[in-house]
Amino acid sequence: MNIVLLGAPGAGKGTQAAKLVEEFATPHISTGDILRAAVKNQTELGKKAKGYMDAGDLVPDSLIIDLMDERLREPDCEKGFILDGFPRTTAQAVALDDMLARLERPLDAALLVDVDPEVIIKRLTERRCCKECGYIGTAADATCPKCDGEMYQRDDDNEATVRNRLDVYAKSTSPLIDYYKGKGLLKSVDGDRPVDTVYVDVKALLCL
């Protein structure tokens, strides 16, 4: 199972990835995780990436691809992987295809968790987090139902910020939907339903 996860911020793709990881023990790989691990382990690529990050610059595509190549060669990826947050652009997708061809590990699917933008805005602006245990709830939770801790709203969960994030996604990342559709790899699932219902469809789409 070699898959790319697609979907706007707040669509729930991370939640579905977590369920796949739990059931199938497939590595869930995000760009952020790779960067942090490489920097922490002080690999040569990590040192290069740290230079860009310390300067407040974006890490170049070429370096991200090299880091991804390094990560996908690790033993735990031999039976599959879930890429989350990468590729973010069509150019990155083309580079990823070239890299996977060299590794002889082609993608099986690009899974799109599809949710209407207005639903996402409502979902994220109503999201609340527990200061004590990290539980994710909604504005209806006066206190945390797990530990009775204080619930708060993240700074980036206000409507203006959420709309901006969705605009950025639409301009840069949504063209990937057409890219993978053209390659016959796109699988789309309606994410505006209960998590477990979506997961049943995800497994069916991926033939799991």
Tab-separated table of C-alpha atoms in Angstrom:
chain	number	residue	atom	x	y	z
A	1	MET	CA	0.000	0.000	0.000
A	2	ASN	CA	1.887	3.040	-1.293
A	3	ILE	CA	-0.447	6.024	-1.073
A	4	VAL	CA	-0.485	9.809	-1.094
A	5	LEU	CA	-3.098	11.525	1.106
A	6	LEU	CA	-4.801	14.601	-0.305
A	7	GLY	CA	-7.279	17.001	1.257
A	8	ALA	CA	-7.630	20.521	2.571
A	9	PRO	CA	-6.492	21.454	6.094
A	10	GLY	CA	-9.144	20.176	8.486
A	11	ALA	CA	-10.574	17.612	6.052
A	12	GLY	CA	-9.631	14.789	8.407
A	13	LYS	CA	-6.915	13.069	6.385
A	14	GLY	CA	-4.635	12.844	9.430
A	15	THR	CA	-7.374	11.048	11.349
A	16	GLN	CA	-7.813	8.503	8.551
A	17	ALA	CA	-4.044	8.040	8.296
A	18	ALA	CA	-3.881	7.304	12.026
A	19	LYS	CA	-6.519	4.577	11.658
A	20	LEU	CA	-4.622	2.992	8.745
A	21	VAL	CA	-1.404	3.064	10.768
A	22	GLU	CA	-3.142	1.476	13.755
A	23	GLU	CA	-4.650	-1.367	11.726
A	24	PHE	CA	-1.915	-2.045	9.171
A	25	ALA	CA	1.254	-0.658	10.840
A	26	THR	CA	2.054	1.247	7.655
A	27	PRO	CA	4.510	4.142	8.166
A	28	HIS	CA	2.772	7.539	8.124
A	29	ILE	CA	5.289	9.983	6.660
A	30	SER	CA	4.898	13.754	6.705
A	31	THR	CA	7.355	16.353	5.468
A	32	GLY	CA	7.470	17.987	8.904
A	33	ASP	CA	8.289	14.709	10.635
A	34	ILE	CA	11.085	13.971	8.151
A	35	LEU	CA	12.607	17.414	8.530
A	36	ARG	CA	12.496	17.298	12.327
A	37	ALA	CA	14.014	13.792	12.437
A	38	ALA	CA	16.812	14.660	9.994
A	39	VAL	CA	17.703	17.817	11.926
A	40	LYS	CA	17.569	15.998	15.284
A	41	ASN	CA	19.752	13.142	13.988
A	42	GLN	CA	22.146	15.668	12.405
A	43	THR	CA	22.313	13.825	9.090
A	44	GLU	CA	24.047	15.611	6.229
A	45	LEU	CA	20.680	16.393	4.651
A	46	GLY	CA	19.362	17.459	8.049
A	47	LYS	CA	22.196	19.948	8.463
A	48	LYS	CA	21.443	21.437	5.043
A	49	ALA	CA	17.731	21.686	5.850
A	50	LYS	CA	18.456	23.317	9.222
A	51	GLY	CA	20.344	26.107	7.472
A	52	TYR	CA	17.249	27.033	5.459
A	53	MET	CA	14.911	26.630	8.423
A	54	ASP	CA	17.077	28.768	10.737
A	55	ALA	CA	17.084	31.504	8.112
A	56	GLY	CA	13.299	31.356	7.865
A	57	ASP	CA	13.435	30.162	4.256
A	58	LEU	CA	11.463	27.362	2.615
A	59	VAL	CA	13.422	24.140	2.243
A	60	PRO	CA	13.939	23.650	-1.547
A	61	ASP	CA	12.050	20.906	-3.374
A	62	SER	CA	15.312	19.175	-4.327
A	63	LEU	CA	16.322	18.798	-0.674
A	64	ILE	CA	12.839	17.635	0.364
A	65	ILE	CA	12.955	14.995	-2.375
A	66	ASP	CA	16.390	13.820	-1.175
A	67	LEU	CA	15.085	13.591	2.394
A	68	MET	CA	12.022	11.664	1.183
A	69	ASP	CA	14.253	9.321	-0.822
A	70	GLU	CA	16.353	8.685	2.299
A	71	ARG	CA	13.244	8.015	4.402
A	72	LEU	CA	11.584	5.659	1.913
A	73	ARG	CA	14.725	3.516	1.758
A	74	GLU	CA	14.387	2.662	5.447
A	75	PRO	CA	13.311	-0.937	6.244
A	76	ASP	CA	9.899	-0.045	7.697
A	77	CYS	CA	8.771	1.251	4.274
A	78	GLU	CA	9.382	-2.013	2.440
A	79	LYS	CA	5.727	-3.061	2.805
A	80	GLY	CA	4.239	0.352	2.059
A	81	PHE	CA	3.912	3.963	3.149
A	82	ILE	CA	1.395	6.784	3.574
A	83	LEU	CA	2.618	10.212	2.446
A	84	ASP	CA	0.855	13.117	4.163
A	85	GLY	CA	1.586	16.746	3.257
A	86	PHE	CA	3.831	15.745	0.378
A	87	PRO	CA	3.712	16.353	-2.513
A	88	ARG	CA	2.263	19.867	-2.126
A	89	THR	CA	2.669	20.965	-5.747
A	90	THR	CA	2.551	19.353	-9.176
A	91	ALA	CA	6.301	19.867	-9.536
A	92	GLN	CA	6.862	17.902	-6.329
A	93	ALA	CA	4.505	15.181	-7.588
A	94	VAL	CA	6.524	14.776	-10.800
A	95	ALA	CA	9.754	14.574	-8.791
A	96	LEU	CA	8.163	12.028	-6.463
A	97	ASP	CA	7.136	9.870	-9.433
A	98	ASP	CA	10.718	9.898	-10.723
A	99	MET	CA	12.067	8.950	-7.301
A	100	LEU	CA	9.567	6.119	-6.790
A	101	ALA	CA	10.373	4.787	-10.269
A	102	ARG	CA	14.041	4.543	-9.258
A	103	LEU	CA	13.038	2.758	-6.050
A	104	GLU	CA	10.660	0.517	-8.028
A	105	ARG	CA	7.848	1.419	-5.603
A	106	PRO	CA	5.107	3.090	-7.666
A	107	LEU	CA	2.084	4.691	-6.018
A	108	ASP	CA	-1.036	2.540	-5.660
A	109	ALA	CA	-3.392	5.464	-5.076
A	110	ALA	CA	-3.823	9.134	-4.257
A	111	LEU	CA	-6.603	9.252	-1.652
A	112	LEU	CA	-8.594	12.490	-1.503
A	113	VAL	CA	-10.581	13.165	1.678
A	114	ASP	CA	-13.086	15.585	0.170
A	115	VAL	CA	-14.964	18.080	2.363
A	116	ASP	CA	-16.782	21.290	1.364
A	117	PRO	CA	-14.720	24.374	2.366
A	118	GLU	CA	-17.593	25.910	4.351
A	119	VAL	CA	-17.896	22.701	6.379
A	120	ILE	CA	-14.157	22.840	7.125
A	121	ILE	CA	-14.407	26.478	8.231
A	122	LYS	CA	-17.224	25.593	10.641
A	123	ARG	CA	-15.341	22.497	11.837
A	124	LEU	CA	-12.073	24.320	12.546
A	125	THR	CA	-13.492	27.497	14.053
A	126	GLU	CA	-15.519	25.376	16.494
A	127	ARG	CA	-12.520	23.173	17.358
A	128	ARG	CA	-11.286	23.330	20.951
A	129	CYS	CA	-8.248	21.664	22.539
A	130	CYS	CA	-7.605	20.609	26.137
A	131	LYS	CA	-4.663	22.381	27.796
A	132	GLU	CA	-4.011	19.363	30.009
A	133	CYS	CA	-4.291	16.206	27.880
A	134	GLY	CA	-4.542	17.517	24.305
A	135	TYR	CA	-8.053	16.141	23.703
A	136	ILE	CA	-9.665	17.639	20.588
A	137	GLY	CA	-13.278	18.666	21.099
A	138	THR	CA	-15.730	21.359	20.025
A	139	ALA	CA	-17.104	24.648	21.333
A	140	ALA	CA	-19.825	22.586	23.027
A	141	ASP	CA	-17.214	21.209	25.465
A	142	ALA	CA	-17.105	23.618	28.418
A	143	THR	CA	-14.408	21.446	29.996
A	144	CYS	CA	-12.488	18.406	28.728
A	145	PRO	CA	-14.699	15.293	28.850
A	146	LYS	CA	-11.578	13.166	29.424
A	147	CYS	CA	-9.737	14.953	32.223
A	148	ASP	CA	-11.946	17.952	33.101
A	149	GLY	CA	-9.140	20.258	31.945
A	150	GLU	CA	-9.557	23.724	30.439
A	151	MET	CA	-10.502	23.858	26.747
A	152	TYR	CA	-9.072	26.572	24.484
A	153	GLN	CA	-9.146	27.684	20.840
A	154	ARG	CA	-5.883	27.591	18.889
A	155	ASP	CA	-4.748	30.947	17.497
A	156	ASP	CA	-4.868	29.655	13.924
A	157	ASP	CA	-8.431	28.338	14.245
A	158	ASN	CA	-10.033	31.762	13.675
A	159	GLU	CA	-12.103	32.225	10.521
A	160	ALA	CA	-9.756	34.640	8.705
A	161	THR	CA	-6.748	32.326	9.150
A	162	VAL	CA	-8.707	29.232	8.174
A	163	ARG	CA	-9.994	30.900	4.993
A	164	ASN	CA	-6.454	31.961	4.106
A	165	ARG	CA	-5.142	28.418	4.602
A	166	LEU	CA	-7.897	27.084	2.348
A	167	ASP	CA	-7.051	29.681	-0.320
A	168	VAL	CA	-3.383	28.657	-0.247
A	169	TYR	CA	-4.419	25.008	-0.522
A	170	ALA	CA	-6.712	25.721	-3.480
A	171	LYS	CA	-4.003	27.575	-5.397
A	172	SER	CA	-1.022	25.314	-4.792
A	173	THR	CA	-2.184	21.857	-3.745
A	174	SER	CA	-5.580	21.274	-5.328
A	175	PRO	CA	-4.023	20.971	-8.860
A	176	LEU	CA	-2.657	17.653	-7.585
A	177	ILE	CA	-6.208	16.311	-7.771
A	178	ASP	CA	-6.201	16.789	-11.554
A	179	TYR	CA	-2.644	15.441	-11.797
A	180	TYR	CA	-3.468	12.151	-10.081
A	181	LYS	CA	-6.840	11.921	-11.794
A	182	GLY	CA	-4.994	12.086	-15.104
A	183	LYS	CA	-2.768	9.208	-14.014
A	184	GLY	CA	-5.783	7.128	-12.983
A	185	LEU	CA	-4.672	7.025	-9.347
A	186	LEU	CA	-7.208	9.329	-7.684
A	187	LYS	CA	-9.624	7.803	-5.158
A	188	SER	CA	-12.084	10.208	-3.526
A	189	VAL	CA	-14.020	9.746	-0.293
A	190	ASP	CA	-16.657	12.024	1.256
A	191	GLY	CA	-15.063	13.213	4.510
A	192	ASP	CA	-18.143	15.002	5.846
A	193	ARG	CA	-19.414	11.951	7.731
A	194	PRO	CA	-18.558	10.107	10.967
A	195	VAL	CA	-14.893	9.056	11.117
A	196	ASP	CA	-15.594	5.314	11.215
A	197	THR	CA	-18.002	5.538	8.258
A	198	VAL	CA	-15.348	7.336	6.210
A	199	TYR	CA	-12.755	4.737	7.223
A	200	VAL	CA	-14.909	1.854	5.949
A	201	ASP	CA	-15.023	3.555	2.542
A	202	VAL	CA	-11.297	4.341	2.650
A	203	LYS	CA	-10.465	0.668	3.095
A	204	ALA	CA	-12.864	-0.324	0.317
A	205	LEU	CA	-11.322	2.228	-2.074
A	206	LEU	CA	-7.818	0.962	-1.253
A	207	CYS	CA	-8.941	-2.676	-1.513
A	208	LEU	CA	-7.866	-3.416	2.070
